[in-house]
Amino acid sequence: MLVLLILVVALAIIFGVADIRRSLITKPIFAVFKKILPPLSDTEREAMEAGDVWWDGDLFQGKPDWHKLHSFPKAELNSTEQAFMDNQVETLLKMLDDYKIVQEQRDLPKEVWDFIKREGFFAMIIPKAYGGREFSAIANSTIVSRIATRSLTAAVTIMVPNSLGPGELLMHYGTQAQKDQWLPTLANGTDVPCFALTGPEAGSDAGSIPDTGVVCNGIHDGKEVLGIRLNWDKRYITLAPVATVLGLAFKLYDPEHLLGDKDELGITCALIPTSHEGVEIGDRHFPMNMAFMNGTTYGKGVFIPLDWIIGGPEYAGRGWRMLVECLSAGRGISLPALATATGHIATRMTGAYGYVRQQFGMSIGKFEGVQEALARIGGLTYGLEAMRVMTAGAIDMKLSPSVVTAIAKYHMTEMSRTLMNDAFDIHAGKAIQCGPKNYLAHGYMGIPISITVEGANILTRNLMIFGQGATRCHPYVLAELEAAANPDAEQGLKQFDSLLLKHIGFALGNTFGALWQGLTAGAFNSAPVSGETAKYYKQLSRMSRALALSADFSMLILGGELKRREMLSARLADVLSQLYIASAVLKFYEDNGRQQGDLPFVHYNLQRALFEIGRAFDGFFVNFPNRVVARLLRSLVFPFGIGYKMPNDAIAVQICEALSKPGVVRDRITHLCYIGEDEQDPTGLMENAFIAMYAAQPLMKKIYQAQRAGTLPRKQPLLQTIEQALAAEVINVAEAEQLTKMNKLRFNAISVDSFKAGTLEAMGITSAEVV
């Protein structure tokens, strides 16, 4: 006992006396810490510091506060935004013929361009004081989603001026003079903006852009002024072919020290009229056969005055910080909106097609192989809508959650790719024949574009979500990195010392917490609700604790090497992402009144998320280089094995039943999907055929009963069967007319397009036009 008492006292002195602790414990650990975690570059630091930590912080730290999640305001359109949806948006949808736009005109018609400019579609984010709409993020997202179910080309054209670009940068960083000059003309459509960041040598690594600007004196408007001599070569720039004002990102140099004592100032953003001398708008690109304007721009030796820098001369070199802070619009609003639109149209049309299309004497939607794919389409669409609403809601809370928007961008575009592939599998031959009757083809072509832009998906998953999340969301790591980077070594040691005990306590709490939750399977975790979803809150809390534990061990054991072990860190990114997806679904379900009809979709998403979390952890444990630590972590987190499973067949059948009959559940799940008013529109044709067949179900039962009784023959064309059924008085004249009309709709709906010889050749484009 005396020895134990001495040991306790010694430990108390070592840890309790600051000078002793710093000398014996903190200083050696700090030295190791600085070795295993290399210092952040300036661009990495700016990316880490940009944006806000939001719900991702709760999930990463192991103790999500579910009441906090439910307290976030529900993202909804206000009356003005809803009126715009009901009037201007619906009017625009009726003006669009997407097949003609993409395949024949390869541009929006002039009357459409005029309408979207006149009605403020380009001004949704611009304040009313400058003539803009000043809509919320959820309105921006909903409008783009709705339009995208009708025409991807129109949606992209509208979303770009309301995303990362001149308008948003001006509102956040522009001088008052710049705002007064540009925002009114951007709002009324007099000016069309584009933003040039990507070039042949710089894509995802935007910080390496080779485009340059040199501070120098030059002539502008007949006067010698201080300015910048620019050289740039950009590609993939949406709206460039029609832009009147060019936002340009470049690296700024000041070799003569006209602005200060630095030779290299860093990435800078400027706003330049495309009519300015030397500005070249180059060839047009043709991305995946889509008709939205996209192309190149370049300039050599172009002189601009210094006050064309967005924010003025004092913002020289601050462009990278500006860009990463504003990426939320593209990653959190625009691309999730397009992905969700894909889900809405694929779900509604595939459910209808599965009912209308028949093989072997029954609707193909009755086959379990088709039901498996259709359930995945419907389930993922519910998850997409939940993520869209929750992520846009965060932006409406005046937050810029960089990790959350990266999660949304990556997973939502990948989910849309998965469900669109399923939709193509079910539609089969109808999906692959491009023409006016095909409502899936252009959405299918556009998915790789969403996956590629705003940071390629591989980069987003492997480097951004966990790499940024581990630093930003962890309660201590970013502060510890700052301490390590402190040029005053003694001050840095004191900073680190103040964090060390807290970090140790955090790690120990997660270790014992993970073990307890593993042994009890999370049974004693609290849930903010009762009923069928309560168990999911408990499991998500358990997996959140497991993530915090695994992330800490990874950073401790691997240090800076973790940054290069992309396949390993990506699996922890998947865990964090699935926790966010599941959270969004649970909140969406609560915000919409816990609708009973939504439960199969909720079960599907939560069970899928937990399964993906288990799979990610399994891959992480198998591949973690330190095998002792790997076995320890697996034993702590899953002492009895990983028991999460994908949703069972019964849930899949329930989803398919909801999507295969008219009703409020189907309408709610696909409420953004545009449906044509008549049979001239492909969506209207399929919807009318579906409704007609569902209404004729009782009459078809009469015919099936007669066939089983031998009164009517089997396996012959339906029209012939209708005639025989009328003759045999199985049905009456009115019923025969209803079935005949239904059969005509059915046949037209499943038909595909064909073209007379020479028609497609006449629509072809020459190689010169493509270039």
PDB file of N, CA and C in Angstrom, residues 14 84 110 222 320 333 461 463 605 611 636 650 659 669 707:
ATOM      1  N   ILE A  14       3.762  14.733 -10.981  1.00  0.00           N
ATOM      2  CA  ILE A  14       4.213  14.840 -12.383  1.00  0.00           C
ATOM      3  C   ILE A  14       3.155  15.495 -13.260  1.00  0.00           C
ATOM      4  N   PHE A  84     -42.762  31.773 -56.573  1.00  0.00           N
ATOM      5  CA  PHE A  84     -41.841  31.699 -57.715  1.00  0.00           C
ATOM      6  C   PHE A  84     -41.833  30.279 -58.279  1.00  0.00           C
ATOM      7  N   LYS A 110     -33.703  31.180 -77.652  1.00  0.00           N
ATOM      8  CA  LYS A 110     -33.560  32.587 -77.271  1.00  0.00           C
ATOM      9  C   LYS A 110     -34.647  33.007 -76.294  1.00  0.00           C
ATOM     10  N   GLY A 222      -6.380  55.370 -71.112  1.00  0.00           N
ATOM     11  CA  GLY A 222      -5.517  56.482 -71.487  1.00  0.00           C
ATOM     12  C   GLY A 222      -4.641  57.021 -70.378  1.00  0.00           C
ATOM     13  N   TRP A 320      -7.406  32.138 -52.621  1.00  0.00           N
ATOM     14  CA  TRP A 320      -7.631  30.734 -52.255  1.00  0.00           C
ATOM     15  C   TRP A 320      -8.564  30.634 -51.056  1.00  0.00           C
ATOM     16  N   ILE A 333     -25.251  22.900 -52.454  1.00  0.00           N
ATOM     17  CA  ILE A 333     -26.543  23.258 -53.032  1.00  0.00           C
ATOM     18  C   ILE A 333     -26.691  22.703 -54.447  1.00  0.00           C
ATOM     19  N   ARG A 461     -13.372  11.958 -51.608  1.00  0.00           N
ATOM     20  CA  ARG A 461     -13.494  10.871 -50.631  1.00  0.00           C
ATOM     21  C   ARG A 461     -12.162  10.563 -49.965  1.00  0.00           C
ATOM     22  N   LEU A 463      -9.223  12.228 -49.752  1.00  0.00           N
ATOM     23  CA  LEU A 463      -8.393  13.229 -49.100  1.00  0.00           C
ATOM     24  C   LEU A 463      -9.178  14.254 -48.287  1.00  0.00           C
ATOM     25  N   ASN A 605     -32.658   3.068 -45.520  1.00  0.00           N
ATOM     26  CA  ASN A 605     -31.502   3.952 -45.450  1.00  0.00           C
ATOM     27  C   ASN A 605     -30.669   3.725 -44.199  1.00  0.00           C
ATOM     28  N   PHE A 611     -24.791  -0.908 -42.330  1.00  0.00           N
ATOM     29  CA  PHE A 611     -24.042  -1.955 -43.040  1.00  0.00           C
ATOM     30  C   PHE A 611     -22.777  -1.383 -43.669  1.00  0.00           C
ATOM     31  N   LEU A 636     -12.310  -3.840 -29.254  1.00  0.00           N
ATOM     32  CA  LEU A 636     -13.011  -2.801 -28.502  1.00  0.00           C
ATOM     33  C   LEU A 636     -14.342  -2.436 -29.143  1.00  0.00           C
ATOM     34  N   ALA A 650     -38.194  -8.058 -47.305  1.00  0.00           N
ATOM     35  CA  ALA A 650     -39.528  -7.554 -46.956  1.00  0.00           C
ATOM     36  C   ALA A 650     -39.575  -6.035 -47.071  1.00  0.00           C
ATOM     37  N   LEU A 659     -44.179   2.447 -54.572  1.00  0.00           N
ATOM     38  CA  LEU A 659     -43.825   3.121 -55.826  1.00  0.00           C
ATOM     39  C   LEU A 659     -44.609   2.597 -57.015  1.00  0.00           C
ATOM     40  N   ILE A 669     -42.484  11.108 -52.195  1.00  0.00           N
ATOM     41  CA  ILE A 669     -41.115  10.688 -52.461  1.00  0.00           C
ATOM     42  C   ILE A 669     -40.578  11.334 -53.741  1.00  0.00           C
ATOM     43  N   GLN A 707     -59.808 -16.338 -68.419  1.00  0.00           N
ATOM     44  CA  GLN A 707     -58.754 -17.155 -69.016  1.00  0.00           C
ATOM     45  C   GLN A 707     -58.506 -18.413 -68.185  1.00  0.00           C
TER      46      GLN A 707
END
